[in-house]
Structure formats: C-alpha cells, structure tokens
C-alpha cells in the first residue's frame, strides 16, 4: 500500500512539475506531454536499468500513464492566472516528487536485496533522474547540479531506509514529510553545497 501511494504521489507531482516548466518555456501540447511523461517516469526507468529490475515493468502501469496524460492536459488548459498561481507551488510539487520517488527507489532496491551502495544510488536517481531529463529537454542546466540542496535529501532518505532505520508506513510517512520540508527549507534559505571558487 505504501509503495502504491508513493508511486502515485511521485508520478503525478513530477508530471505537474514537468508540464508547468514546459508551459513556462512556451512549449506546445506535445512538448507539455513529453516533459510531463519524462519527468514522471524518467527516474524510475533509470533506476530499473541500474539495479536490474526488468525495464518492461514500466509498461504495466497503464492507469498511471492515463492519469499522467490527463494531468498534463489539465495543466495545459488552465487559464494563465491559474498557472501563475500554481507556478508558485511548482517547487512544492517537485519536492513531493523527489521525496516520493527517493523513498520508492530505496525500497525497491531493499526488496531485491541490493547492497547499501545500490540503495543510495536507487534513491538518488529515482528521486532526481526525472528532473534531470526534464531540465535537459527544457534546455536548462539540471537543477540537481546548480540549485539549492536537492539530491542530497534523496540520498539521506535512502541511507535511512538502507540502514533499516525507516520501516513501516508511519516512519515512511515521517521520512516523506522530512524530505519535502528539508527541500523547501533549502529553497527558502538558499542552502547550497560547497562550490569551487574561480577567484
């Protein structure tokens, strides 16, 4: 049940995030669909490739494909004033997608008995992979490399799951809220990882 809820939340949150960025970049309806779908499913596809889950499993999620398609349509037809309002919340959808998919990625790696290193990679790439593909398709520098702390929260979430600290729906829910909160705090306070100084 926890897996299914996280999958739905992450998929739809990232679909909205991708569709909003496509509209902001003045893409047509096809571009909105492409960015919505790649953001929603890109991270889980990369994860499956890396940790050995059959890639064709992605095609069994027919209901989610329909939900993402309809979500992208709804975002596309919203009036501009509504879009400007929702755009302010775009970072929240992105944070929710990050948290949901990071946890889902870590859980999927744990379920197949992967080592801790694979759990960390699965959490990080499932959480941020879709966003990376989205940014590349939108002609942007990937957020993961330039913006406030992003992928680190996914990695830390994966570490807690990999070490067995997080088990069961209640602690998983707390971890979800924690990752979303930390991501939002990173944006608000402009927390960044160290950068090399060129001066």
Coordinates of N, CA, C and O in Angstrom, one line a residue:
X1 N 0.8 -1.2 0.0 CA 0.0 0.0 0.0 C 0.9 1.3 0.0 O 0.6 2.2 -0.7
X2 N 1.9 1.3 0.9 CA 2.8 2.4 0.9 C 3.4 2.7 -0.4 O 3.6 3.8 -0.9
X3 N 3.9 1.6 -1.0 CA 4.6 1.7 -2.3 C 3.6 2.3 -3.4 O 4.0 3.2 -4.1
X4 N 2.4 1.8 -3.4 CA 1.4 2.4 -4.4 C 1.1 3.8 -4.2 O 1.1 4.6 -5.1
X5 N 1.0 4.2 -2.9 CA 0.7 5.6 -2.6 C 1.8 6.5 -3.0 O 1.7 7.6 -3.7
X6 N 3.1 6.1 -2.7 CA 4.2 6.9 -3.0 C 4.4 7.0 -4.6 O 4.7 8.0 -5.1
X7 N 4.1 5.9 -5.2 CA 4.2 5.9 -6.7 C 3.2 6.9 -7.3 O 3.6 7.6 -8.3
X8 N 2.0 6.9 -6.8 CA 1.0 7.8 -7.4 C 1.4 9.3 -7.1 O 1.4 10.1 -8.0
X9 N 1.7 9.5 -5.8 CA 2.1 10.9 -5.4 C 3.3 11.4 -6.3 O 3.3 12.5 -6.8
X10 N 4.3 10.6 -6.3 CA 5.5 11.0 -7.0 C 5.3 11.2 -8.5 O 5.8 12.2 -9.1
X11 N 4.6 10.3 -9.1 CA 4.3 10.3 -10.5 C 3.5 11.6 -10.9 O 3.9 12.3 -11.8
X12 N 2.4 11.8 -10.2 CA 1.6 13.0 -10.6 C 2.3 14.3 -10.2 O 2.2 15.3 -10.9
X13 N 3.0 14.3 -9.1 CA 3.7 15.5 -8.7 C 4.8 15.9 -9.7 O 4.9 17.1 -10.1
X14 N 5.5 14.9 -10.2 CA 6.5 15.2 -11.2 C 5.9 15.5 -12.6 O 6.5 16.3 -13.3
X15 N 4.8 14.9 -12.9 CA 4.1 15.2 -14.1 C 3.7 16.7 -14.1 O 3.9 17.4 -15.1
X16 N 3.1 17.2 -13.0 CA 2.7 18.6 -12.9 C 3.9 19.5 -13.0 O 3.9 20.5 -13.7
X17 N 5.0 19.1 -12.4 CA 6.3 19.9 -12.4 C 6.8 20.0 -13.9 O 7.1 21.1 -14.3
X18 N 6.8 18.9 -14.6 CA 7.3 18.9 -16.0 C 6.4 19.7 -16.9 O 6.9 20.5 -17.7
X19 N 5.1 19.5 -16.7 CA 4.1 20.3 -17.5 C 4.2 21.8 -17.3 O 4.2 22.6 -18.3
X20 N 4.4 22.2 -16.0 CA 4.5 23.6 -15.7 C 5.7 24.2 -16.4 O 5.7 25.3 -16.9
X21 N 6.8 23.5 -16.3 CA 8.1 24.0 -16.9 C 7.9 24.1 -18.4 O 8.4 25.0 -19.1
X22 N 7.3 23.1 -19.0 CA 7.0 23.1 -20.5 C 6.2 24.3 -20.9 O 6.6 25.0 -21.9
X23 N 5.2 24.7 -20.1 CA 4.4 25.8 -20.4 C 5.2 27.1 -20.2 O 5.1 28.1 -21.0
X24 N 6.0 27.1 -19.2 CA 6.9 28.3 -18.9 C 7.9 28.5 -20.1 O 8.2 29.7 -20.4
X25 N 8.3 27.4 -20.7 CA 9.2 27.5 -21.8 C 8.5 27.7 -23.2 O 9.1 27.6 -24.2
X26 N 7.1 27.9 -23.1 CA 6.3 28.1 -24.3 C 6.3 26.9 -25.2 O 6.3 27.1 -26.4
X27 N 6.2 25.7 -24.7 CA 6.1 24.5 -25.5 C 4.7 24.3 -25.9 O 3.8 24.7 -25.2
X28 N 4.5 23.6 -27.0 CA 3.1 23.2 -27.4 C 2.6 22.0 -26.6 O 3.3 21.5 -25.7
X29 N 1.4 21.6 -27.0 CA 0.8 20.5 -26.2 C 1.6 19.2 -26.2 O 1.7 18.5 -25.2
X30 N 2.3 19.0 -27.4 CA 3.2 17.8 -27.4 C 4.3 17.9 -26.5 O 4.7 17.0 -25.8
X31 N 4.9 19.1 -26.4 CA 6.0 19.4 -25.5 C 5.6 19.2 -24.1 O 6.4 18.7 -23.2
X32 N 4.4 19.7 -23.8 CA 3.9 19.5 -22.4 C 3.8 18.1 -22.0 O 4.1 17.6 -20.9
X33 N 3.2 17.3 -22.9 CA 3.1 15.8 -22.7 C 4.5 15.2 -22.5 O 4.7 14.3 -21.6
X34 N 5.4 15.5 -23.4 CA 6.7 14.9 -23.4 C 7.4 15.2 -22.1 O 7.9 14.3 -21.4
X35 N 7.4 16.5 -21.6 CA 8.1 16.8 -20.4 C 7.3 16.3 -19.2 O 8.0 15.8 -18.2
X36 N 6.0 16.2 -19.3 CA 5.3 15.6 -18.2 C 5.6 14.2 -18.0 O 5.8 13.7 -16.9
X37 N 5.6 13.4 -19.1 CA 5.9 12.0 -19.0 C 7.3 11.7 -18.7 O 7.6 10.8 -17.8
X38 N 8.3 12.4 -19.2 CA 9.7 12.1 -18.9 C 10.0 12.4 -17.5 O 10.8 11.7 -16.9
X39 N 9.4 13.5 -17.0 CA 9.7 13.9 -15.6 C 9.0 12.8 -14.6 O 9.6 12.4 -13.6
X40 N 7.8 12.3 -15.0 CA 7.1 11.4 -14.2 C 7.8 10.0 -14.2 O 7.8 9.3 -13.1
X41 N 8.3 9.6 -15.3 CA 8.7 8.2 -15.4 C 10.2 8.1 -15.6 O 10.8 6.9 -15.6
X42 N 10.9 9.2 -15.9 CA 12.4 9.1 -16.2 C 13.2 8.5 -15.0 O 14.1 7.7 -15.3
X43 N 12.9 8.9 -13.8 CA 13.7 8.5 -12.7 C 13.6 7.0 -12.4 O 14.6 6.3 -12.2
X44 N 12.4 6.5 -12.5 CA 12.1 5.1 -12.2 C 12.7 4.2 -13.3 O 13.2 3.1 -13.1
X45 N 12.7 4.7 -14.6 CA 13.3 4.0 -15.7 C 14.8 3.9 -15.5 O 15.4 2.8 -15.7
X46 N 15.5 4.9 -15.1 CA 16.9 4.9 -14.9 C 17.2 3.9 -13.7 O 18.2 3.1 -13.8
X47 N 16.4 4.0 -12.7 CA 16.6 3.1 -11.5 C 16.5 1.6 -11.9 O 17.4 0.8 -11.6
X48 N 15.5 1.3 -12.7 CA 15.3 -0.1 -13.2 C 16.5 -0.6 -13.9 O 16.9 -1.7 -13.8
X49 N 17.0 0.3 -14.8 CA 18.2 -0.1 -15.6 C 19.4 -0.4 -14.7 O 20.2 -1.3 -14.9
X50 N 19.6 0.5 -13.7 CA 20.8 0.4 -12.9 C 20.8 -0.8 -11.9 O 21.9 -1.4 -11.6
X51 N 19.6 -1.1 -11.3 CA 19.6 -2.1 -10.3 C 19.0 -3.4 -10.7 O 18.8 -4.4 -9.9
X52 N 18.8 -3.5 -12.0 CA 18.4 -4.8 -12.6 C 17.0 -5.2 -12.6 O 16.6 -6.4 -12.7
X53 N 16.1 -4.2 -12.3 CA 14.6 -4.5 -12.4 C 14.2 -4.5 -13.9 O 14.7 -3.6 -14.6
X54 N 13.5 -5.5 -14.3 CA 13.1 -5.5 -15.8 C 12.5 -4.2 -16.2 O 11.5 -3.7 -15.7
X55 N 13.1 -3.6 -17.3 CA 12.7 -2.3 -17.8 C 11.3 -2.3 -18.3 O 10.6 -1.3 -18.2
X56 N 10.8 -3.5 -18.7 CA 9.5 -3.5 -19.3 C 8.4 -3.4 -18.2 O 7.2 -3.2 -18.5
X57 N 8.8 -3.4 -17.0 CA 7.8 -3.3 -15.9 C 7.1 -1.9 -16.0 O 6.0 -1.7 -15.5
X58 N 7.8 -0.9 -16.6 CA 7.2 0.4 -16.7 C 5.9 0.4 -17.5 O 5.0 1.2 -17.2
X59 N 5.8 -0.5 -18.4 CA 4.6 -0.6 -19.3 C 3.4 -1.2 -18.6 O 2.4 -1.3 -19.2
X60 N 3.6 -1.7 -17.4 CA 2.5 -2.4 -16.7 C 1.6 -1.3 -16.0 O 0.6 -1.7 -15.4
X61 N 2.1 -0.1 -15.9 CA 1.4 1.0 -15.2 C 0.5 1.8 -16.0 O 0.6 3.0 -16.1
X62 N -0.4 1.0 -16.7 CA -1.3 1.7 -17.7 C -2.2 2.8 -17.0 O -2.4 3.8 -17.6
X63 N -2.7 2.5 -15.8 CA -3.6 3.5 -15.2 C -2.8 4.8 -14.9 O -3.3 5.9 -15.0
X64 N -1.5 4.7 -14.5 CA -0.7 5.8 -14.2 C -0.4 6.6 -15.5 O -0.4 7.8 -15.5
X65 N -0.2 5.9 -16.6 CA 0.0 6.6 -17.9 C -1.2 7.4 -18.2 O -1.1 8.6 -18.7
X66 N -2.4 6.9 -18.0 CA -3.6 7.6 -18.3 C -3.7 8.8 -17.4 O -4.1 10.0 -17.8
X67 N -3.4 8.6 -16.1 CA -3.5 9.7 -15.1 C -2.5 10.8 -15.5 O -2.9 12.0 -15.4
X68 N -1.3 10.5 -15.9 CA -0.3 11.5 -16.3 C -0.8 12.3 -17.5 O -0.7 13.5 -17.6
X69 N -1.3 11.5 -18.5 CA -1.8 12.2 -19.7 C -2.9 13.2 -19.4 O -2.9 14.3 -19.8
X70 N -3.9 12.8 -18.5 CA -5.0 13.7 -18.2 C -4.5 14.9 -17.3 O -4.9 16.0 -17.5
X71 N -3.5 14.6 -16.4 CA -2.9 15.6 -15.6 C -2.3 16.7 -16.5 O -2.4 17.9 -16.3
X72 N -1.5 16.2 -17.5 CA -0.8 17.2 -18.4 C -1.8 18.0 -19.2 O -1.6 19.2 -19.4
X73 N -2.9 17.4 -19.6 CA -4.0 18.1 -20.3 C -4.6 19.2 -19.4 O -4.8 20.3 -19.8
X74 N -4.9 18.8 -18.1 CA -5.5 19.8 -17.2 C -4.5 21.0 -17.0 O -5.0 22.2 -17.0
X75 N -3.3 20.7 -16.8 CA -2.3 21.8 -16.6 C -2.2 22.7 -17.8 O -2.2 23.9 -17.8
X76 N -2.3 22.0 -19.0 CA -2.2 22.8 -20.3 C -3.3 23.7 -20.5 O -3.2 24.8 -21.0
X77 N -4.6 23.3 -20.1 CA -5.7 24.1 -20.4 C -6.1 25.1 -19.3 O -7.0 25.9 -19.4
X78 N -5.4 25.1 -18.2 CA -5.6 26.0 -17.1 C -5.4 27.5 -17.6 O -4.4 27.7 -18.3
X79 N -6.2 28.4 -17.2 CA -6.0 29.8 -17.6 C -4.7 30.4 -17.1 O -4.2 29.9 -16.0
X80 N -4.1 31.3 -17.8 CA -2.8 31.9 -17.3 C -2.8 32.4 -15.9 O -1.8 32.1 -15.2
X81 N -3.8 33.1 -15.4 CA -3.8 33.5 -14.0 C -3.7 32.3 -13.0 O -3.0 32.4 -12.0
X82 N -4.3 31.2 -13.4 CA -4.2 30.0 -12.5 C -2.8 29.4 -12.6 O -2.3 29.0 -11.6
X83 N -2.3 29.4 -13.8 CA -0.9 28.9 -14.0 C 0.1 29.7 -13.2 O 1.0 29.1 -12.6
X84 N -0.1 31.0 -13.2 CA 0.9 31.8 -12.4 C 0.8 31.5 -10.9 O 1.7 31.5 -10.2
X85 N -0.5 31.2 -10.5 CA -0.7 30.9 -9.1 C 0.0 29.5 -8.8 O 0.7 29.4 -7.8
X86 N -0.3 28.5 -9.7 CA 0.3 27.2 -9.5 C 1.8 27.2 -9.6 O 2.5 26.4 -9.0
X87 N 2.3 28.1 -10.4 CA 3.8 28.1 -10.7 C 4.5 28.4 -9.4 O 5.6 28.0 -9.1
X88 N 3.8 29.2 -8.5 CA 4.5 29.5 -7.2 C 4.6 28.2 -6.3 O 5.4 28.1 -5.4
X89 N 3.7 27.2 -6.7 CA 3.7 26.0 -5.9 C 4.5 24.9 -6.6 O 4.6 23.8 -6.2
X90 N 5.1 25.2 -7.8 CA 5.8 24.2 -8.6 C 7.0 23.6 -7.8 O 7.2 22.4 -7.9
X91 N 7.6 24.3 -6.9 CA 8.7 23.8 -6.2 C 8.2 22.8 -5.1 O 8.9 21.8 -4.8
X92 N 7.0 23.0 -4.7 CA 6.4 22.0 -3.7 C 6.1 20.7 -4.4 O 6.4 19.6 -3.9
X93 N 5.5 20.7 -5.7 CA 5.3 19.5 -6.4 C 6.6 18.8 -6.7 O 6.7 17.6 -6.6
X94 N 7.6 19.6 -7.0 CA 8.9 19.0 -7.3 C 9.5 18.3 -6.0 O 10.1 17.2 -6.1
X95 N 9.3 19.0 -4.8 CA 9.8 18.4 -3.6 C 9.0 17.1 -3.2 O 9.6 16.1 -2.7
X96 N 7.7 17.1 -3.5 CA 6.9 15.9 -3.2 C 7.3 14.8 -4.1 O 7.4 13.6 -3.7
X97 N 7.6 15.1 -5.4 CA 8.1 14.0 -6.3 C 9.4 13.5 -5.9 O 9.7 12.3 -5.9
X98 N 10.3 14.4 -5.5 CA 11.6 14.0 -5.0 C 11.5 13.0 -3.8 O 12.1 12.0 -3.8
X99 N 10.7 13.4 -2.8 CA 10.6 12.6 -1.6 C 9.9 11.2 -1.9 O 10.4 10.2 -1.5
X100 N 8.9 11.3 -2.7 CA 8.1 10.0 -3.0 C 9.0 9.1 -3.8 O 9.1 7.9 -3.4
X101 N 9.7 9.5 -4.8 CA 10.5 8.7 -5.6 C 11.8 8.2 -5.0 O 12.3 7.1 -5.2
X102 N 12.4 9.1 -4.1 CA 13.6 8.7 -3.4 C 13.3 7.5 -2.5 O 14.0 6.5 -2.4
X103 N 12.2 7.6 -1.8 CA 11.7 6.5 -0.9 C 11.4 5.3 -1.7 O 11.8 4.2 -1.3
X104 N 10.6 5.5 -2.7 CA 10.3 4.3 -3.6 C 11.5 3.6 -4.2 O 11.6 2.4 -4.2
X105 N 12.4 4.4 -4.6 CA 13.7 3.9 -5.2 C 14.5 3.1 -4.2 O 14.9 2.0 -4.5
X106 N 14.6 3.6 -3.0 CA 15.3 2.9 -1.9 C 14.6 1.6 -1.5 O 15.2 0.6 -1.4
X107 N 13.3 1.7 -1.4 CA 12.5 0.5 -1.1 C 12.6 -0.6 -2.1 O 12.7 -1.8 -1.8
X108 N 12.6 -0.2 -3.4 CA 12.7 -1.2 -4.5 C 14.1 -1.9 -4.4 O 14.2 -3.1 -4.7
X109 N 15.1 -1.1 -4.1 CA 16.5 -1.7 -4.0 C 16.6 -2.7 -2.8 O 17.2 -3.8 -2.9
X110 N 16.0 -2.3 -1.7 CA 16.0 -3.1 -0.5 C 15.2 -4.4 -0.8 O 15.6 -5.5 -0.3
X111 N 14.1 -4.3 -1.5 CA 13.3 -5.5 -1.8 C 14.0 -6.6 -2.6 O 13.7 -7.8 -2.4
X112 N 14.9 -6.2 -3.4 CA 15.7 -7.2 -4.2 C 17.0 -7.5 -3.5 O 17.8 -8.2 -4.1
X113 N 17.2 -7.1 -2.3 CA 18.4 -7.5 -1.5 C 19.7 -6.8 -2.0 O 20.8 -7.3 -1.8
X114 N 19.5 -5.6 -2.6 CA 20.7 -4.8 -3.1 C 21.5 -4.3 -1.9 O 21.0 -4.1 -0.8
X115 N 22.8 -4.1 -2.1 CA 23.7 -3.6 -1.1 C 23.4 -2.1 -0.8 O 22.7 -1.5 -1.6
X116 N 23.9 -1.6 0.3 CA 23.6 -0.2 0.7 C 24.0 0.8 -0.4 O 23.2 1.7 -0.6
X117 N 25.1 0.5 -1.1 CA 25.5 1.5 -2.1 C 24.5 1.6 -3.2 O 24.2 2.6 -3.7
X118 N 23.9 0.4 -3.6 CA 22.8 0.4 -4.6 C 21.6 1.1 -4.1 O 20.9 1.7 -4.9
X119 N 21.3 0.9 -2.8 CA 20.1 1.6 -2.3 C 20.2 3.1 -2.4 O 19.3 3.8 -2.7
X120 N 21.5 3.6 -2.1 CA 21.7 5.0 -2.2 C 21.6 5.6 -3.6 O 21.0 6.6 -3.8
X121 N 22.1 4.8 -4.5 CA 22.0 5.2 -5.9 C 20.6 5.2 -6.4 O 20.1 6.1 -7.1
X122 N 19.9 4.1 -6.0 CA 18.5 4.0 -6.4 C 17.6 5.1 -5.9 O 16.8 5.7 -6.6
X123 N 17.9 5.5 -4.6 CA 17.1 6.6 -4.0 C 17.4 7.9 -4.7 O 16.5 8.7 -5.1
X124 N 18.7 8.2 -5.0 CA 19.1 9.4 -5.6 C 18.7 9.6 -7.0 O 18.1 10.6 -7.4
X125 N 18.8 8.5 -7.8 CA 18.5 8.7 -9.2 C 17.0 8.5 -9.5 O 16.4 9.2 -10.4
X126 N 16.3 7.8 -8.6 CA 14.8 7.7 -8.8 C 14.2 9.1 -8.4 O 13.3 9.6 -9.1
X127 N 14.8 9.7 -7.4 CA 14.3 11.0 -6.9 C 14.6 12.1 -7.9 O 13.8 13.1 -8.0
X128 N 15.8 12.1 -8.5 CA 16.2 13.3 -9.2 C 16.4 13.0 -10.7 O 16.5 14.0 -11.5
X129 N 16.3 11.7 -11.2 CA 16.6 11.4 -12.6 C 15.5 12.0 -13.5 O 15.9 12.6 -14.6
X130 N 14.3 12.0 -13.1 CA 13.2 12.6 -14.0 C 13.4 14.1 -14.1 O 13.2 14.6 -15.2
X131 N 13.8 14.7 -13.0 CA 14.0 16.2 -13.1 C 15.2 16.5 -13.9 O 15.2 17.5 -14.6
X132 N 16.2 15.7 -13.9 CA 17.4 15.9 -14.8 C 17.0 15.8 -16.3 O 17.4 16.7 -17.1
X133 N 16.3 14.8 -16.6 CA 15.8 14.7 -18.0 C 14.9 15.8 -18.4 O 15.0 16.4 -19.5
X134 N 14.0 16.2 -17.5 CA 13.1 17.4 -17.8 C 13.9 18.6 -18.1 O 13.7 19.3 -19.0
X135 N 14.9 18.9 -17.2 CA 15.7 20.1 -17.4 C 16.5 20.1 -18.7 O 16.6 21.1 -19.4
X136 N 17.1 18.9 -19.1 CA 17.8 18.8 -20.3 C 16.9 19.1 -21.5 O 17.2 19.8 -22.4
X137 N 15.7 18.5 -21.5 CA 14.7 18.7 -22.6 C 14.2 20.1 -22.6 O 13.9 20.6 -23.7
X138 N 14.2 20.8 -21.5 CA 13.8 22.2 -21.5 C 14.9 23.2 -21.8 O 14.7 24.4 -21.7
X139 N 16.1 22.6 -22.0 CA 17.2 23.5 -22.3 C 17.8 24.2 -21.1 O 18.4 25.3 -21.3
X140 N 17.6 23.6 -20.0 CA 18.1 24.2 -18.7 C 19.3 23.4 -18.2 O 19.4 22.2 -18.4
X141 N 20.1 24.1 -17.3 CA 21.1 23.3 -16.6 C 20.3 22.5 -15.5 O 19.5 23.1 -14.8
X142 N 20.6 21.2 -15.4 CA 19.9 20.4 -14.4 C 19.9 21.0 -13.0 O 21.0 21.4 -12.5
X143 N 18.8 21.1 -12.4 CA 18.6 21.7 -11.0 C 19.5 21.0 -10.0 O 20.1 21.6 -9.1
X144 N 19.7 19.7 -10.2 CA 20.5 18.9 -9.3 C 21.9 19.4 -9.1 O 22.5 19.2 -8.1
X145 N 22.5 20.0 -10.2 CA 23.9 20.5 -10.2 C 24.0 21.9 -9.8 O 25.2 22.4 -9.6
X146 N 23.0 22.7 -9.8 CA 23.2 24.2 -9.7 C 22.3 24.8 -8.6 O 22.7 25.9 -8.1
X147 N 21.2 24.2 -8.3 CA 20.2 24.9 -7.4 C 20.5 24.6 -5.9 O 21.5 24.0 -5.6
X148 N 19.6 25.0 -5.1 CA 19.7 24.7 -3.7 C 19.8 23.2 -3.5 O 19.4 22.4 -4.3
X149 N 20.2 22.8 -2.3 CA 20.4 21.3 -2.0 C 19.2 20.5 -2.4 O 18.1 20.8 -2.0
X150 N 19.4 19.5 -3.3 CA 18.3 18.8 -3.9 C 18.5 17.3 -3.7 O 17.9 16.7 -2.9
X151 N 19.4 16.7 -4.5 CA 19.6 15.3 -4.5 C 20.1 14.7 -3.1 O 19.9 13.6 -2.8
X152 N 20.8 15.6 -2.3 CA 21.3 15.1 -1.1 C 20.2 14.6 -0.1 O 20.4 13.6 0.6
X153 N 19.1 15.3 -0.2 CA 18.0 14.8 0.7 C 17.5 13.4 0.3 O 17.1 12.6 1.1
X154 N 17.5 13.2 -1.0 CA 17.1 11.9 -1.5 C 18.1 10.8 -1.1 O 17.7 9.7 -0.6
X155 N 19.4 11.2 -1.1 CA 20.4 10.2 -0.7 C 20.3 9.9 0.8 O 20.5 8.8 1.2
X156 N 20.1 10.9 1.6 CA 20.0 10.7 3.0 C 18.8 9.9 3.4 O 18.8 9.0 4.3
X157 N 17.7 10.1 2.6 CA 16.5 9.3 2.8 C 16.8 7.8 2.5 O 16.4 6.9 3.2
X158 N 17.5 7.6 1.4 CA 17.9 6.2 1.0 C 18.8 5.6 2.1 O 18.7 4.4 2.3
X159 N 19.7 6.4 2.7 CA 20.6 5.9 3.7 C 19.8 5.4 4.9 O 20.1 4.3 5.5
X160 N 18.8 6.2 5.3 CA 18.0 5.8 6.5 C 17.2 4.5 6.2 O 17.0 3.6 7.1
X161 N 16.7 4.3 5.0 CA 16.0 3.1 4.6 C 17.0 2.0 4.5 O 16.7 0.8 5.0
X162 N 18.1 2.2 3.9 CA 19.1 1.1 3.7 C 19.7 0.6 5.0 O 20.0 -0.6 5.1
X163 N 19.7 1.5 6.0 CA 20.3 1.1 7.3 C 19.2 0.4 8.2 O 19.4 0.0 9.3
X164 N 17.9 0.4 7.7 CA 16.8 -0.2 8.4 C 16.2 0.7 9.5 O 15.4 0.3 10.3
X165 N 16.6 2.0 9.4 CA 16.0 3.0 10.4 C 14.5 3.2 10.1 O 13.7 3.4 11.0
X166 N 14.2 3.3 8.8 CA 12.8 3.5 8.4 C 12.2 2.2 8.0 O 12.6 1.6 7.0
X167 N 11.2 1.8 8.7 CA 10.4 0.6 8.4 C 8.9 0.8 8.7 O 8.6 1.3 9.8
X168 N 8.1 0.4 7.8 CA 6.6 0.6 8.1 C 6.1 1.9 7.6 O 6.8 2.9 7.3
X169 N 4.8 2.0 7.4 CA 4.1 3.2 6.8 C 4.3 4.4 7.6 O 4.4 5.5 7.1
X170 N 4.3 4.3 9.0 CA 4.3 5.5 9.8 C 5.7 6.2 9.6 O 5.8 7.4 9.4
X171 N 6.8 5.5 9.8 CA 8.1 6.1 9.7 C 8.4 6.5 8.3 O 9.1 7.5 8.0
X172 N 7.8 5.8 7.3 CA 8.0 6.2 5.9 C 7.3 7.5 5.6 O 7.8 8.4 4.9
X173 N 6.1 7.7 6.2 CA 5.4 8.9 6.1 C 6.1 10.1 6.7 O 6.2 11.2 6.2
X174 N 6.7 9.8 7.9 CA 7.5 10.9 8.5 C 8.7 11.2 7.7 O 9.1 12.4 7.5
X175 N 9.4 10.2 7.0 CA 10.5 10.5 6.2 C 10.1 11.3 5.0 O 10.8 12.2 4.5
X176 N 8.9 11.0 4.4 CA 8.4 11.8 3.3 C 8.3 13.2 3.6 O 8.7 14.1 2.9
X177 N 7.6 13.5 4.8 CA 7.4 14.9 5.2 C 8.8 15.6 5.5 O 9.0 16.7 5.1
X178 N 9.7 14.8 6.0 CA 11.0 15.4 6.4 C 11.8 15.8 5.1 O 12.3 16.9 5.0
X179 N 11.7 14.9 4.1 CA 12.4 15.3 2.8 C 11.8 16.5 2.1 O 12.5 17.4 1.7
X180 N 10.5 16.5 2.1 CA 9.8 17.7 1.5 C 10.1 18.9 2.3 O 10.4 20.0 1.7
X181 N 10.1 18.9 3.6 CA 10.4 20.0 4.4 C 11.8 20.5 4.2 O 12.0 21.7 4.1
X182 N 12.7 19.6 4.2 CA 14.1 20.0 4.0 C 14.4 20.6 2.7 O 15.1 21.6 2.5
X183 N 13.7 20.0 1.7 CA 13.9 20.6 0.3 C 13.3 22.0 0.2 O 13.9 22.9 -0.3
X184 N 12.1 22.2 0.9 CA 11.5 23.6 0.9 C 12.4 24.6 1.7 O 12.5 25.7 1.3
X185 N 12.9 24.1 2.8 CA 13.8 24.9 3.6 C 15.1 25.3 2.8 O 15.6 26.4 2.9
X186 N 15.6 24.4 2.0 CA 16.8 24.6 1.2 C 16.5 25.8 0.2 O 17.3 26.6 0.0
X187 N 15.3 25.8 -0.4 CA 14.9 26.9 -1.3 C 14.7 28.2 -0.5 O 15.2 29.2 -1.0
X188 N 14.0 28.1 0.6 CA 13.7 29.3 1.3 C 15.0 30.0 1.8 O 15.1 31.2 1.7
X189 N 15.9 29.2 2.4 CA 17.1 29.8 3.0 C 18.3 29.7 2.0 O 19.4 30.1 2.4
X190 N 18.1 29.2 0.8 CA 19.1 29.2 -0.2 C 20.3 28.4 0.2 O 21.5 28.8 0.1
X191 N 20.1 27.2 0.9 CA 21.2 26.3 1.3 C 21.8 25.7 0.0 O 21.1 25.2 -0.9
X192 N 23.1 25.7 -0.1 CA 23.8 25.1 -1.2 C 24.9 24.3 -0.8 O 25.5 24.6 0.3
X193 N 25.3 23.3 -1.6 CA 26.5 22.6 -1.4 C 27.7 23.4 -1.7 O 27.6 24.4 -2.5
X194 N 28.9 23.1 -1.2 CA 30.1 23.9 -1.5 C 30.4 23.9 -3.0 O 30.2 22.9 -3.7
X195 N 30.9 25.0 -3.5 CA 31.3 25.2 -4.9 C 32.7 25.6 -4.9 O 33.2 26.2 -4.0
X196 N 33.4 25.3 -6.1 CA 34.7 25.7 -6.3 C 34.7 27.2 -6.6 O 34.0 27.6 -7.5
X197 N 35.6 27.9 -6.0 CA 35.7 29.3 -6.2 C 36.7 29.6 -7.4 O 37.8 29.1 -7.4
X198 N 36.2 30.4 -8.4 CA 37.1 30.7 -9.5 C 38.0 31.9 -9.3 O 38.8 32.2 -10.1
X199 N 37.7 32.6 -8.2 CA 38.5 33.8 -7.9 C 39.9 33.5 -7.3 O 40.1 32.4 -6.8

